[in-house]
Amino acid sequence: APVSDQLAGKHVLVTAGPTHEPIDPVRYIANRSSGKQGYAIAAALARLGATVTLVSGPVALECPPGVDRVFVETALEMAEAVKAALPVDAAVMVAAVADWRTTEVSGEKMKKRGSAPPALRLTENPDILASVAASAKRPKLVVGFAAETEKVIDHAKDKRKRKGADWIVANDVSGDVMGGEVNAVHIISDAGVESLPEMAKDAVAQILAERIADALNPVTEP
Ligand code: C5P
């Protein structure tokens, strides 16, 4: 059962994990992503009483209590599942979506013997975050993530504008954040930059869920 009702009656969509873009029946292209931060956010939102739809790429994680999970494999499937989940009050896009997919998927395992290495032809995947932000059913709050290895805050500020997100949560992935248990993030919004110290991914998730509750429940002056 939820531990608070701060997000009772609110529906929040979370994307998490990588997408897998098949090359042939045994090979794929993907970004590195354990799904841990996204799953922790889905869990924290559910603890605050939200209805949570978690659109997840392939990961080896249990579905958090009280969360509705939709498993997808490719970016195109993730885009469809996200569209189907709208309208929602807030969307938090944590997935490490592959930027490209192969133009053709071989029906048979590609053989290496006797032939030159194949040249893969790639095409761009849709930007799911940007589509949600531009949608007629735009959630009141759209949150994106930015994994950067340099000029973290500057790049994240650009990303916020370019994608039409309300907030970008930026993290420096030049260290060993990938697959690890801790994260250090900056929450970038209209109001500026809130930099959090390094902490457990669960703790990052808890703070973010509280910020989301504050944003969806504005305090009204009497
Ligand atoms: O452009 P970049 O991949 O760095 O942007 C990261 C943010 O955009 C994340 O919130 C990610 O979930 C989202 N994204 C997306 N669809 C894509 C690429 C990124 O939703 N095709």
PDB file of C-alpha atoms and ligand atoms in Angstrom:
ATOM      1  CA  ALA A   1       0.000   0.000   0.000  1.00  0.00           C
ATOM      2  CA  PRO A   2       1.197   3.553  -0.657  1.00  0.00           C
ATOM      3  CA  VAL A   3       2.883   5.343   2.268  1.00  0.00           C
ATOM      4  CA  SER A   4       1.294   8.701   1.432  1.00  0.00           C
ATOM      5  CA  ASP A   5      -1.481  10.143  -0.702  1.00  0.00           C
ATOM      6  CA  GLN A   6       0.502  13.076  -2.127  1.00  0.00           C
ATOM      7  CA  LEU A   7      -0.015  11.704  -5.622  1.00  0.00           C
ATOM      8  CA  ALA A   8      -3.396  10.041  -5.093  1.00  0.00           C
ATOM      9  CA  GLY A   9      -5.551  10.378  -8.185  1.00  0.00           C
ATOM     10  CA  LYS A  10      -2.560  11.253 -10.379  1.00  0.00           C
ATOM     11  CA  HIS A  11      -1.430   9.074 -13.277  1.00  0.00           C
ATOM     12  CA  VAL A  12       2.278   9.119 -14.056  1.00  0.00           C
ATOM     13  CA  LEU A  13       3.998   7.461 -17.010  1.00  0.00           C
ATOM     14  CA  VAL A  14       7.608   6.333 -16.646  1.00  0.00           C
ATOM     15  CA  THR A  15       9.865   4.889 -19.353  1.00  0.00           C
ATOM     16  CA  ALA A  16      12.887   2.883 -18.278  1.00  0.00           C
ATOM     17  CA  GLY A  17      15.599   0.563 -19.494  1.00  0.00           C
ATOM     18  CA  PRO A  18      17.202   0.310 -22.915  1.00  0.00           C
ATOM     19  CA  THR A  19      15.529  -0.500 -26.202  1.00  0.00           C
ATOM     20  CA  HIS A  20      16.842  -3.343 -28.330  1.00  0.00           C
ATOM     21  CA  GLU A  21      16.980  -2.807 -32.061  1.00  0.00           C
ATOM     22  CA  PRO A  22      17.333  -6.178 -33.775  1.00  0.00           C
ATOM     23  CA  ILE A  23      19.960  -6.884 -36.445  1.00  0.00           C
ATOM     24  CA  ASP A  24      19.048 -10.554 -36.872  1.00  0.00           C
ATOM     25  CA  PRO A  25      17.406 -13.147 -34.582  1.00  0.00           C
ATOM     26  CA  VAL A  26      20.401 -13.208 -32.201  1.00  0.00           C
ATOM     27  CA  ARG A  27      21.934  -9.720 -32.408  1.00  0.00           C
ATOM     28  CA  TYR A  28      20.805  -6.225 -31.502  1.00  0.00           C
ATOM     29  CA  ILE A  29      21.927  -2.608 -31.030  1.00  0.00           C
ATOM     30  CA  ALA A  30      21.305  -1.045 -27.621  1.00  0.00           C
ATOM     31  CA  ASN A  31      22.443   1.631 -25.198  1.00  0.00           C
ATOM     32  CA  ARG A  32      23.813   0.646 -21.811  1.00  0.00           C
ATOM     33  CA  SER A  33      21.038   0.827 -19.224  1.00  0.00           C
ATOM     34  CA  SER A  34      20.206  -1.341 -16.237  1.00  0.00           C
ATOM     35  CA  GLY A  35      16.792   0.291 -15.750  1.00  0.00           C
ATOM     36  CA  LYS A  36      17.523   0.768 -12.035  1.00  0.00           C
ATOM     37  CA  GLN A  37      16.984   4.541 -11.871  1.00  0.00           C
ATOM     38  CA  GLY A  38      13.740   4.411 -13.865  1.00  0.00           C
ATOM     39  CA  TYR A  39      12.374   1.499 -11.820  1.00  0.00           C
ATOM     40  CA  ALA A  40      13.289   3.305  -8.599  1.00  0.00           C
ATOM     41  CA  ILE A  41      11.352   6.363  -9.800  1.00  0.00           C
ATOM     42  CA  ALA A  42       8.304   4.269 -10.700  1.00  0.00           C
ATOM     43  CA  ALA A  43       8.455   2.653  -7.240  1.00  0.00           C
ATOM     44  CA  ALA A  44       8.782   6.026  -5.463  1.00  0.00           C
ATOM     45  CA  LEU A  45       5.820   7.501  -7.375  1.00  0.00           C
ATOM     46  CA  ALA A  46       3.681   4.485  -6.434  1.00  0.00           C
ATOM     47  CA  ARG A  47       4.684   4.898  -2.770  1.00  0.00           C
ATOM     48  CA  LEU A  48       3.256   8.442  -2.954  1.00  0.00           C
ATOM     49  CA  GLY A  49      -0.044   7.024  -4.180  1.00  0.00           C
ATOM     50  CA  ALA A  50       0.228   7.658  -7.938  1.00  0.00           C
ATOM     51  CA  THR A  51      -1.154   5.329 -10.570  1.00  0.00           C
ATOM     52  CA  VAL A  52       2.042   4.405 -12.396  1.00  0.00           C
ATOM     53  CA  THR A  53       2.423   3.003 -15.901  1.00  0.00           C
ATOM     54  CA  LEU A  54       5.989   1.811 -16.457  1.00  0.00           C
ATOM     55  CA  VAL A  55       6.902   1.262 -20.092  1.00  0.00           C
ATOM     56  CA  SER A  56      10.024  -0.832 -19.827  1.00  0.00           C
ATOM     57  CA  GLY A  57      12.603  -2.063 -22.282  1.00  0.00           C
ATOM     58  CA  PRO A  58      14.293  -5.425 -21.685  1.00  0.00           C
ATOM     59  CA  VAL A  59      15.774  -5.476 -18.163  1.00  0.00           C
ATOM     60  CA  ALA A  60      16.204  -8.085 -15.429  1.00  0.00           C
ATOM     61  CA  LEU A  61      14.292  -6.240 -12.680  1.00  0.00           C
ATOM     62  CA  GLU A  62      11.185  -7.093 -10.687  1.00  0.00           C
ATOM     63  CA  CYS A  63       8.144  -4.910 -11.284  1.00  0.00           C
ATOM     64  CA  PRO A  64       7.873  -2.568  -8.247  1.00  0.00           C
ATOM     65  CA  PRO A  65       4.772  -2.995  -6.050  1.00  0.00           C
ATOM     66  CA  GLY A  66       1.702  -1.133  -7.256  1.00  0.00           C
ATOM     67  CA  VAL A  67       3.168  -0.394 -10.702  1.00  0.00           C
ATOM     68  CA  ASP A  68       1.612  -1.408 -14.044  1.00  0.00           C
ATOM     69  CA  ARG A  69       4.405  -2.574 -16.312  1.00  0.00           C
ATOM     70  CA  VAL A  70       4.254  -2.789 -20.099  1.00  0.00           C
ATOM     71  CA  PHE A  71       7.272  -4.583 -21.588  1.00  0.00           C
ATOM     72  CA  VAL A  72       8.542  -3.492 -24.996  1.00  0.00           C
ATOM     73  CA  GLU A  73      11.623  -4.309 -27.000  1.00  0.00           C
ATOM     74  CA  THR A  74      12.205  -1.663 -29.668  1.00  0.00           C
ATOM     75  CA  ALA A  75      11.977   2.134 -29.732  1.00  0.00           C
ATOM     76  CA  LEU A  76       9.011   1.931 -32.121  1.00  0.00           C
ATOM     77  CA  GLU A  77       7.199  -0.363 -29.666  1.00  0.00           C
ATOM     78  CA  MET A  78       8.070   1.995 -26.799  1.00  0.00           C
ATOM     79  CA  ALA A  79       6.703   4.970 -28.769  1.00  0.00           C
ATOM     80  CA  GLU A  80       3.430   3.075 -29.384  1.00  0.00           C
ATOM     81  CA  ALA A  81       3.062   2.012 -25.738  1.00  0.00           C
ATOM     82  CA  VAL A  82       3.738   5.564 -24.538  1.00  0.00           C
ATOM     83  CA  LYS A  83       1.144   6.980 -26.947  1.00  0.00           C
ATOM     84  CA  ALA A  84      -1.386   4.408 -25.758  1.00  0.00           C
ATOM     85  CA  ALA A  85      -0.800   5.411 -22.109  1.00  0.00           C
ATOM     86  CA  LEU A  86      -1.724   9.090 -22.673  1.00  0.00           C
ATOM     87  CA  PRO A  87      -3.340  11.141 -21.228  1.00  0.00           C
ATOM     88  CA  VAL A  88      -1.366  11.230 -17.968  1.00  0.00           C
ATOM     89  CA  ASP A  89      -0.638  13.978 -15.447  1.00  0.00           C
ATOM     90  CA  ALA A  90       3.129  13.611 -15.710  1.00  0.00           C
ATOM     91  CA  ALA A  91       5.613  11.712 -17.866  1.00  0.00           C
ATOM     92  CA  VAL A  92       9.117  10.843 -16.715  1.00  0.00           C
ATOM     93  CA  MET A  93      11.221   9.551 -19.575  1.00  0.00           C
ATOM     94  CA  VAL A  94      14.187   7.693 -18.152  1.00  0.00           C
ATOM     95  CA  ALA A  95      14.645   5.096 -20.901  1.00  0.00           C
ATOM     96  CA  ALA A  96      17.929   4.964 -22.802  1.00  0.00           C
ATOM     97  CA  VAL A  97      16.261   4.744 -26.197  1.00  0.00           C
ATOM     98  CA  ALA A  98      18.512   3.659 -29.058  1.00  0.00           C
ATOM     99  CA  ASP A  99      18.957   6.574 -31.440  1.00  0.00           C
ATOM    100  CA  TRP A 100      19.027   4.323 -34.500  1.00  0.00           C
ATOM    101  CA  ARG A 101      17.498   1.082 -35.693  1.00  0.00           C
ATOM    102  CA  THR A 102      18.532  -1.047 -38.641  1.00  0.00           C
ATOM    103  CA  THR A 103      16.613  -0.371 -41.848  1.00  0.00           C
ATOM    104  CA  GLU A 104      16.279  -4.125 -42.394  1.00  0.00           C
ATOM    105  CA  VAL A 105      16.248  -7.009 -39.940  1.00  0.00           C
ATOM    106  CA  SER A 106      17.635 -10.278 -41.282  1.00  0.00           C
ATOM    107  CA  GLY A 107      15.211 -13.169 -40.803  1.00  0.00           C
ATOM    108  CA  GLU A 108      18.114 -15.621 -40.463  1.00  0.00           C
ATOM    109  CA  LYS A 109      21.234 -15.417 -38.339  1.00  0.00           C
ATOM    110  CA  MET A 110      23.873 -13.605 -40.400  1.00  0.00           C
ATOM    111  CA  LYS A 111      26.853 -15.845 -41.114  1.00  0.00           C
ATOM    112  CA  LYS A 112      30.412 -14.660 -40.698  1.00  0.00           C
ATOM    113  CA  ARG A 113      32.148 -17.515 -42.551  1.00  0.00           C
ATOM    114  CA  GLY A 114      33.261 -16.718 -46.053  1.00  0.00           C
ATOM    115  CA  SER A 115      31.691 -13.289 -46.294  1.00  0.00           C
ATOM    116  CA  ALA A 116      32.857  -9.768 -45.543  1.00  0.00           C
ATOM    117  CA  PRO A 117      31.468  -8.141 -42.388  1.00  0.00           C
ATOM    118  CA  PRO A 118      28.011  -6.749 -43.140  1.00  0.00           C
ATOM    119  CA  ALA A 119      27.449  -3.015 -43.466  1.00  0.00           C
ATOM    120  CA  LEU A 120      24.508  -2.073 -41.270  1.00  0.00           C
ATOM    121  CA  ARG A 121      22.172   0.558 -42.644  1.00  0.00           C
ATOM    122  CA  LEU A 122      20.644   2.604 -39.852  1.00  0.00           C
ATOM    123  CA  THR A 123      17.696   4.943 -39.648  1.00  0.00           C
ATOM    124  CA  GLU A 124      16.750   7.348 -36.871  1.00  0.00           C
ATOM    125  CA  ASN A 125      14.258   6.344 -34.199  1.00  0.00           C
ATOM    126  CA  PRO A 126      11.495   8.771 -33.175  1.00  0.00           C
ATOM    127  CA  ASP A 127      12.270  10.941 -30.162  1.00  0.00           C
ATOM    128  CA  ILE A 128       9.651   9.755 -27.688  1.00  0.00           C
ATOM    129  CA  LEU A 129      10.248  12.527 -25.152  1.00  0.00           C
ATOM    130  CA  ALA A 130       9.979  15.272 -27.798  1.00  0.00           C
ATOM    131  CA  SER A 131       6.785  13.686 -29.196  1.00  0.00           C
ATOM    132  CA  VAL A 132       5.140  13.560 -25.779  1.00  0.00           C
ATOM    133  CA  ALA A 133       6.124  17.177 -25.113  1.00  0.00           C
ATOM    134  CA  ALA A 134       4.658  18.264 -28.468  1.00  0.00           C
ATOM    135  CA  SER A 135       1.539  16.082 -28.176  1.00  0.00           C
ATOM    136  CA  ALA A 136      -2.015  17.433 -28.129  1.00  0.00           C
ATOM    137  CA  LYS A 137      -2.312  15.291 -24.983  1.00  0.00           C
ATOM    138  CA  ARG A 138       0.798  16.848 -23.422  1.00  0.00           C
ATOM    139  CA  PRO A 139       1.059  15.958 -19.728  1.00  0.00           C
ATOM    140  CA  LYS A 140       1.138  18.900 -17.336  1.00  0.00           C
ATOM    141  CA  LEU A 141       4.693  17.922 -16.382  1.00  0.00           C
ATOM    142  CA  VAL A 142       7.191  16.387 -18.815  1.00  0.00           C
ATOM    143  CA  VAL A 143      10.513  15.267 -17.352  1.00  0.00           C
ATOM    144  CA  GLY A 144      13.452  14.029 -19.402  1.00  0.00           C
ATOM    145  CA  PHE A 145      16.842  12.660 -18.463  1.00  0.00           C
ATOM    146  CA  ALA A 146      20.218  13.543 -19.891  1.00  0.00           C
ATOM    147  CA  ALA A 147      23.189  11.252 -19.548  1.00  0.00           C
ATOM    148  CA  GLU A 148      26.222  13.366 -20.336  1.00  0.00           C
ATOM    149  CA  THR A 149      29.954  12.844 -20.096  1.00  0.00           C
ATOM    150  CA  GLU A 150      31.019  16.521 -20.260  1.00  0.00           C
ATOM    151  CA  LYS A 151      29.534  20.040 -19.831  1.00  0.00           C
ATOM    152  CA  VAL A 152      26.667  18.229 -18.123  1.00  0.00           C
ATOM    153  CA  ILE A 153      24.536  21.231 -17.171  1.00  0.00           C
ATOM    154  CA  ASP A 154      25.018  23.200 -20.409  1.00  0.00           C
ATOM    155  CA  HIS A 155      24.124  20.214 -22.569  1.00  0.00           C
ATOM    156  CA  ALA A 156      21.129  19.427 -20.384  1.00  0.00           C
ATOM    157  CA  LYS A 157      19.842  23.014 -20.609  1.00  0.00           C
ATOM    158  CA  ASP A 158      20.039  22.798 -24.411  1.00  0.00           C
ATOM    159  CA  LYS A 159      18.249  19.452 -24.311  1.00  0.00           C
ATOM    160  CA  ARG A 160      15.450  20.879 -22.177  1.00  0.00           C
ATOM    161  CA  LYS A 161      14.739  23.579 -24.779  1.00  0.00           C
ATOM    162  CA  ARG A 162      15.203  21.351 -27.801  1.00  0.00           C
ATOM    163  CA  LYS A 163      12.867  18.652 -26.551  1.00  0.00           C
ATOM    164  CA  GLY A 164      10.261  20.894 -24.934  1.00  0.00           C
ATOM    165  CA  ALA A 165      10.602  19.218 -21.517  1.00  0.00           C
ATOM    166  CA  ASP A 166       9.692  21.064 -18.325  1.00  0.00           C
ATOM    167  CA  TRP A 167      12.567  19.517 -16.418  1.00  0.00           C
ATOM    168  CA  ILE A 168      15.705  17.693 -17.404  1.00  0.00           C
ATOM    169  CA  VAL A 169      17.407  15.529 -14.843  1.00  0.00           C
ATOM    170  CA  ALA A 170      21.060  15.499 -15.820  1.00  0.00           C
ATOM    171  CA  ASN A 171      23.628  13.007 -14.678  1.00  0.00           C
ATOM    172  CA  ASP A 172      27.323  12.692 -15.321  1.00  0.00           C
ATOM    173  CA  VAL A 173      27.904   9.191 -16.652  1.00  0.00           C
ATOM    174  CA  SER A 174      31.649   9.560 -17.159  1.00  0.00           C
ATOM    175  CA  GLY A 175      32.108   7.556 -13.902  1.00  0.00           C
ATOM    176  CA  ASP A 176      30.450   4.215 -13.110  1.00  0.00           C
ATOM    177  CA  VAL A 177      26.793   5.242 -12.799  1.00  0.00           C
ATOM    178  CA  MET A 178      25.780   2.621 -15.386  1.00  0.00           C
ATOM    179  CA  GLY A 179      24.421  -0.399 -13.586  1.00  0.00           C
ATOM    180  CA  GLY A 180      25.584   1.002 -10.239  1.00  0.00           C
ATOM    181  CA  GLU A 181      23.543   1.833  -7.147  1.00  0.00           C
ATOM    182  CA  VAL A 182      24.349   5.547  -6.802  1.00  0.00           C
ATOM    183  CA  ASN A 183      23.780   8.622  -8.898  1.00  0.00           C
ATOM    184  CA  ALA A 184      24.461  12.366  -8.679  1.00  0.00           C
ATOM    185  CA  VAL A 185      21.942  14.461 -10.572  1.00  0.00           C
ATOM    186  CA  HIS A 186      21.041  18.048 -11.372  1.00  0.00           C
ATOM    187  CA  ILE A 187      17.354  18.923 -11.777  1.00  0.00           C
ATOM    188  CA  ILE A 188      17.103  21.637 -14.429  1.00  0.00           C
ATOM    189  CA  SER A 189      13.857  23.595 -14.692  1.00  0.00           C
ATOM    190  CA  ASP A 190      12.554  27.080 -15.418  1.00  0.00           C
ATOM    191  CA  ALA A 191      13.548  27.943 -11.861  1.00  0.00           C
ATOM    192  CA  GLY A 192      17.209  27.059 -12.392  1.00  0.00           C
ATOM    193  CA  VAL A 193      19.434  24.171 -11.385  1.00  0.00           C
ATOM    194  CA  GLU A 194      19.074  22.056  -8.251  1.00  0.00           C
ATOM    195  CA  SER A 195      22.198  19.949  -7.789  1.00  0.00           C
ATOM    196  CA  LEU A 196      21.857  16.929  -5.505  1.00  0.00           C
ATOM    197  CA  PRO A 197      24.858  15.228  -3.940  1.00  0.00           C
ATOM    198  CA  GLU A 198      25.714  11.641  -4.869  1.00  0.00           C
ATOM    199  CA  MET A 199      23.211   9.286  -3.253  1.00  0.00           C
ATOM    200  CA  ALA A 200      21.505   5.933  -3.782  1.00  0.00           C
ATOM    201  CA  LYS A 201      19.319   5.737  -6.905  1.00  0.00           C
ATOM    202  CA  ASP A 202      16.379   5.034  -4.557  1.00  0.00           C
ATOM    203  CA  ALA A 203      17.056   8.308  -2.729  1.00  0.00           C
ATOM    204  CA  VAL A 204      17.282  10.244  -6.019  1.00  0.00           C
ATOM    205  CA  ALA A 205      13.949   8.666  -6.961  1.00  0.00           C
ATOM    206  CA  GLN A 206      12.338   9.645  -3.659  1.00  0.00           C
ATOM    207  CA  ILE A 207      13.376  13.305  -4.004  1.00  0.00           C
ATOM    208  CA  LEU A 208      12.258  13.428  -7.622  1.00  0.00           C
ATOM    209  CA  ALA A 209       8.871  11.884  -6.762  1.00  0.00           C
ATOM    210  CA  GLU A 210       8.388  14.545  -4.061  1.00  0.00           C
ATOM    211  CA  ARG A 211       9.301  17.335  -6.503  1.00  0.00           C
ATOM    212  CA  ILE A 212       6.776  15.875  -8.962  1.00  0.00           C
ATOM    213  CA  ALA A 213       4.089  15.798  -6.246  1.00  0.00           C
ATOM    214  CA  ASP A 214       4.830  19.462  -5.433  1.00  0.00           C
ATOM    215  CA  ALA A 215       4.574  20.408  -9.126  1.00  0.00           C
ATOM    216  CA  LEU A 216       1.258  18.576  -9.608  1.00  0.00           C
ATOM    217  CA  ASN A 217      -0.247  19.961  -6.400  1.00  0.00           C
ATOM    218  CA  PRO A 218       0.499  23.678  -6.514  1.00  0.00           C
ATOM    219  CA  VAL A 219      -0.059  25.471  -3.240  1.00  0.00           C
ATOM    220  CA  THR A 220      -2.880  27.978  -3.653  1.00  0.00           C
ATOM    221  CA  GLU A 221      -2.929  31.105  -1.523  1.00  0.00           C
ATOM    222  CA  PRO A 222      -6.171  31.654   0.397  1.00  0.00           C
TER     223      PRO A 222
HETATM  224  O1  C5P B   1      18.827  12.865 -26.799  1.00  0.00           O
HETATM  225  P1  C5P B   1      19.054  12.018 -25.581  1.00  0.00           P
HETATM  226  O2  C5P B   1      18.939  10.551 -25.870  1.00  0.00           O
HETATM  227  O3  C5P B   1      20.290  12.357 -24.823  1.00  0.00           O
HETATM  228  O4  C5P B   1      17.852  12.416 -24.642  1.00  0.00           O
HETATM  229  C1  C5P B   1      17.618  11.754 -23.438  1.00  0.00           C
HETATM  230  C2  C5P B   1      16.197  11.934 -23.024  1.00  0.00           C
HETATM  231  O5  C5P B   1      15.301  11.776 -24.121  1.00  0.00           O
HETATM  232  C3  C5P B   1      15.770  10.885 -22.031  1.00  0.00           C
HETATM  233  O6  C5P B   1      14.730  11.429 -21.236  1.00  0.00           O
HETATM  234  C4  C5P B   1      15.249   9.775 -22.943  1.00  0.00           C
HETATM  235  O7  C5P B   1      14.357   8.911 -22.279  1.00  0.00           O
HETATM  236  C5  C5P B   1      14.558  10.570 -24.013  1.00  0.00           C
HETATM  237  N1  C5P B   1      14.555   9.962 -25.353  1.00  0.00           N
HETATM  238  C6  C5P B   1      13.370   9.485 -25.899  1.00  0.00           C
HETATM  239  N2  C5P B   1      13.359   8.965 -27.165  1.00  0.00           N
HETATM  240  C7  C5P B   1      14.486   8.917 -27.893  1.00  0.00           C
HETATM  241  C8  C5P B   1      15.699   9.391 -27.355  1.00  0.00           C
HETATM  242  C9  C5P B   1      15.695   9.894 -26.083  1.00  0.00           C
HETATM  243  O8  C5P B   1      12.338   9.534 -25.225  1.00  0.00           O
HETATM  244  N3  C5P B   1      14.450   8.393 -29.122  1.00  0.00           N
END
